[in-house]
XYZ file of C-alpha atoms in Angstrom:
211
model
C 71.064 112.794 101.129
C 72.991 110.765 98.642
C 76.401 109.033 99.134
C 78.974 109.908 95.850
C 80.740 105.892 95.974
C 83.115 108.098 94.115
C 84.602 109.499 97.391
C 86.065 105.934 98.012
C 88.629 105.829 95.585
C 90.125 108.372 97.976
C 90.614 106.174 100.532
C 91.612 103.352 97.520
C 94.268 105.430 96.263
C 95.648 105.658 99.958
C 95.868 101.866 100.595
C 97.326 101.876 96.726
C 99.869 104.482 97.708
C 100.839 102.511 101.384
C 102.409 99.382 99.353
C 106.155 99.764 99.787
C 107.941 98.349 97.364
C 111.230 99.130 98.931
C 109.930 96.366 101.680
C 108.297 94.218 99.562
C 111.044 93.365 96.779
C 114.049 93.166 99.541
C 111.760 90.934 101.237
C 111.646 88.655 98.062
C 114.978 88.766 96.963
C 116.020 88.347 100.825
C 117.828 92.050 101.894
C 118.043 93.575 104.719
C 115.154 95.826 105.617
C 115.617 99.286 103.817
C 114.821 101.124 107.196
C 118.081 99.431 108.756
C 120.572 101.125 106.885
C 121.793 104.016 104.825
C 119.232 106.719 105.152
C 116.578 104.460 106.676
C 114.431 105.336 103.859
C 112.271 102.525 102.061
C 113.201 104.306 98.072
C 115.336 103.029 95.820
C 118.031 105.222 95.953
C 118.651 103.368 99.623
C 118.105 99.976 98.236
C 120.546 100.774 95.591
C 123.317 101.028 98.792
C 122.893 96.832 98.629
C 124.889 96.699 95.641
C 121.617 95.223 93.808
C 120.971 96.880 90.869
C 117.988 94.578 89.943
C 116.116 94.873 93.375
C 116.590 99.491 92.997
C 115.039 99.279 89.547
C 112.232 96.954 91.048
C 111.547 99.180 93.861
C 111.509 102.443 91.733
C 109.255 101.090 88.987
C 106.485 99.718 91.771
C 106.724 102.765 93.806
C 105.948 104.589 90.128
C 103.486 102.126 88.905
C 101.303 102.691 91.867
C 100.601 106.121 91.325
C 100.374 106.121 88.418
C 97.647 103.067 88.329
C 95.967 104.982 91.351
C 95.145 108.160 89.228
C 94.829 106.366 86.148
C 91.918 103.973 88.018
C 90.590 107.498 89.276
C 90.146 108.888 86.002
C 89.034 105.982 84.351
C 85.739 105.517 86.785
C 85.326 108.714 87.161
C 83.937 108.721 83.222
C 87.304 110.417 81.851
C 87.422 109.596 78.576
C 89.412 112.200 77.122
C 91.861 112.326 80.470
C 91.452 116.112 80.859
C 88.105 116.373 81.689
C 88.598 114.887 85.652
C 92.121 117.871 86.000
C 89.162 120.120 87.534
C 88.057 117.452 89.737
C 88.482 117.680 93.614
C 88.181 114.011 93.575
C 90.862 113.433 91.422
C 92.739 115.640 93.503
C 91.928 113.948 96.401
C 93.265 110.705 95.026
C 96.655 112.125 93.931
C 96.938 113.201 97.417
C 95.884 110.060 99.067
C 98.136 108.026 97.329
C 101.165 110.228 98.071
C 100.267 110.270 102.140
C 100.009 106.735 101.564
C 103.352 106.210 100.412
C 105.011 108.407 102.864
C 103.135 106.906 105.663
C 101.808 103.446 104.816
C 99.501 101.620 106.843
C 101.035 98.666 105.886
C 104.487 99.614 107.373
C 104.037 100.826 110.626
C 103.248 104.623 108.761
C 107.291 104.468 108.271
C 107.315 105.671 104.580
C 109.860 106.468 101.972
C 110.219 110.256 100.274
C 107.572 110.022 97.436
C 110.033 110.587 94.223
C 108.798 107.862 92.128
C 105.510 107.803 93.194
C 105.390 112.083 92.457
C 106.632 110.594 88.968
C 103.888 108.260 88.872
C 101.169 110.371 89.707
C 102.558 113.475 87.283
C 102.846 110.763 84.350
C 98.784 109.653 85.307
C 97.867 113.236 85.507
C 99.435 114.187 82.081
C 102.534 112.456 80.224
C 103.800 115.101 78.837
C 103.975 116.908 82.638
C 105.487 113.387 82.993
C 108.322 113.487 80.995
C 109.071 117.148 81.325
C 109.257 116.689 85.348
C 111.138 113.157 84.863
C 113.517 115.178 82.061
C 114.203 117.945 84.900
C 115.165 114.760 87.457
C 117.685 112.813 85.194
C 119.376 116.527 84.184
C 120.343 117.177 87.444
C 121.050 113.736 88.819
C 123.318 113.253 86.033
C 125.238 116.211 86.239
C 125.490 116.876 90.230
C 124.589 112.944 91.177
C 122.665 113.878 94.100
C 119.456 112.068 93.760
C 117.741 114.358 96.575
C 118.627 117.396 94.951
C 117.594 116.182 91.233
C 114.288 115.120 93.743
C 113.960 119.197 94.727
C 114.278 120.438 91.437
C 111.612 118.464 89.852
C 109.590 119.347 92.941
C 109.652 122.923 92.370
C 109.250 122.727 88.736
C 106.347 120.006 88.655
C 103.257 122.200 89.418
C 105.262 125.475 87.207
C 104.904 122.826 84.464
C 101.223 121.893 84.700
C 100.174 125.670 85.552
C 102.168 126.217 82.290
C 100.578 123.356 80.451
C 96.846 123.882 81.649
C 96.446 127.147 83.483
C 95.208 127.188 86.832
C 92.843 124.346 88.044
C 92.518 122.533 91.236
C 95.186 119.786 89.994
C 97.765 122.494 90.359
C 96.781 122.851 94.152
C 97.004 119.045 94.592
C 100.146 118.822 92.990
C 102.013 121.956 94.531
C 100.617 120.281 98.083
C 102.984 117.321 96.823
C 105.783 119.419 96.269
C 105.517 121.062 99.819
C 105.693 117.464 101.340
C 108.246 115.945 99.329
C 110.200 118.839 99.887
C 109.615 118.231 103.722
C 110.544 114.799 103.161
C 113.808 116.136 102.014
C 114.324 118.394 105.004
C 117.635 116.272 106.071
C 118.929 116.064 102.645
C 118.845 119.825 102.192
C 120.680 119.913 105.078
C 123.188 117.782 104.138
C 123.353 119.593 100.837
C 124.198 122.229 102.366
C 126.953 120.753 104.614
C 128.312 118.808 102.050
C 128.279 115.796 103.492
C 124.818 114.452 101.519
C 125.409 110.787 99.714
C 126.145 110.856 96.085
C 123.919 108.349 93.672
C 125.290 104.923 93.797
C 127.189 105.280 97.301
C 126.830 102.178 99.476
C 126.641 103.882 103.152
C 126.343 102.118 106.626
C 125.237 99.051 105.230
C 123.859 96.445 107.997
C 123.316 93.227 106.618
């Protein structure tokens, strides 16, 4: 019996996926610890509730970077030349998935994770940009016109794996990704709730801050 080394990037792509950049960049630029306040959730919609602009953008762009660079390091071993061969690829699959679990409960945080937006964005944008920018496209439409970050976060959700089913048909990627979608929608349990109560944050509100 052989061992495929290519089975490790799985558990890669989850140490990848547990760097929270929510903790990381408030730790640098000296903020309070994004599980302290607002939502409690290390994203950077919650780091946004600071008042620092700089330190939100920061957090969003690592969380994204990271899954992208995850899948994009996957594919790139993995022999993927063309980046379309690998979309059949269980591996592949199993690396998008690790590196969202990873984010939503990092090893390096006590497993306390954030909701997986930007890193969903991240991973869609390494699996295909044009997936990319149609999910991201769905996001900004809604947050700009309702500005509720969690339910622009739902709607791009739901419409993520209908875009790659759309784009390439039905392939193992499409499991992987609609598996994301179930658990950042479960992520967003509370929000939905709020949503429906009325009484969810809008984008940009400062709420319960403890400095």
């Amino acid at each position: 019996m052989t061992f495929d080394l290519d089975i490790l990037l799985i558990p890669i792509a989850y140490l990848i996926g547990s760097i929270s950049f929510a903790v990381v960049v408030s730790k640098c630029m000296r903020l309070p610890d994004p599980h302290t306040y607002g939502s409690g959730n290390p994203g950077a919609t919650n780091v946004l509730r600071t008042g620092n602009k700089l330190a939100a953008v920061l957090t969003l762009i690592g969380d994204a970077l990271k899954g992208y660079f995850a899948v994009m390091l996957a594919r790139v071993l993995l022999g993927d030349q063309s980046l379309t061969s690998t979309l059949s690829s269980w591996i592949l699959c199993g690396v998008v998935l690790a590196v969202f679990l990873g984010h939503l409960f990092p090893i390096f945080h006590g497993f306390k994770g954030g909701k997986g937006v930007a890193t969903a964005c991240g991973i869609l944008f390494g699996v295909n940009v044009i997936l990319g920018l149609a999910t991201l496209g769905t996001w900004i439409i809604v947050a700009v016109f309702m500005r509720y970050s969690s339910l622009a976060a739902l709607a791009a959700a739901i419409f993520g794996p209908i875009y790659f089913v759309f784009l390439f048909g039905f392939q193992p990627m499409g499991i992987a990704l609609l598996v994301v979608c179930l658990l950042l929608i479960w992520r967003h349990r509370s929000n939905i709730r709020n949503l429906m109560n009325g009484t969810e944050s809008r984008i940009g509100t400062k709420k319960d801050l403890k400095a």
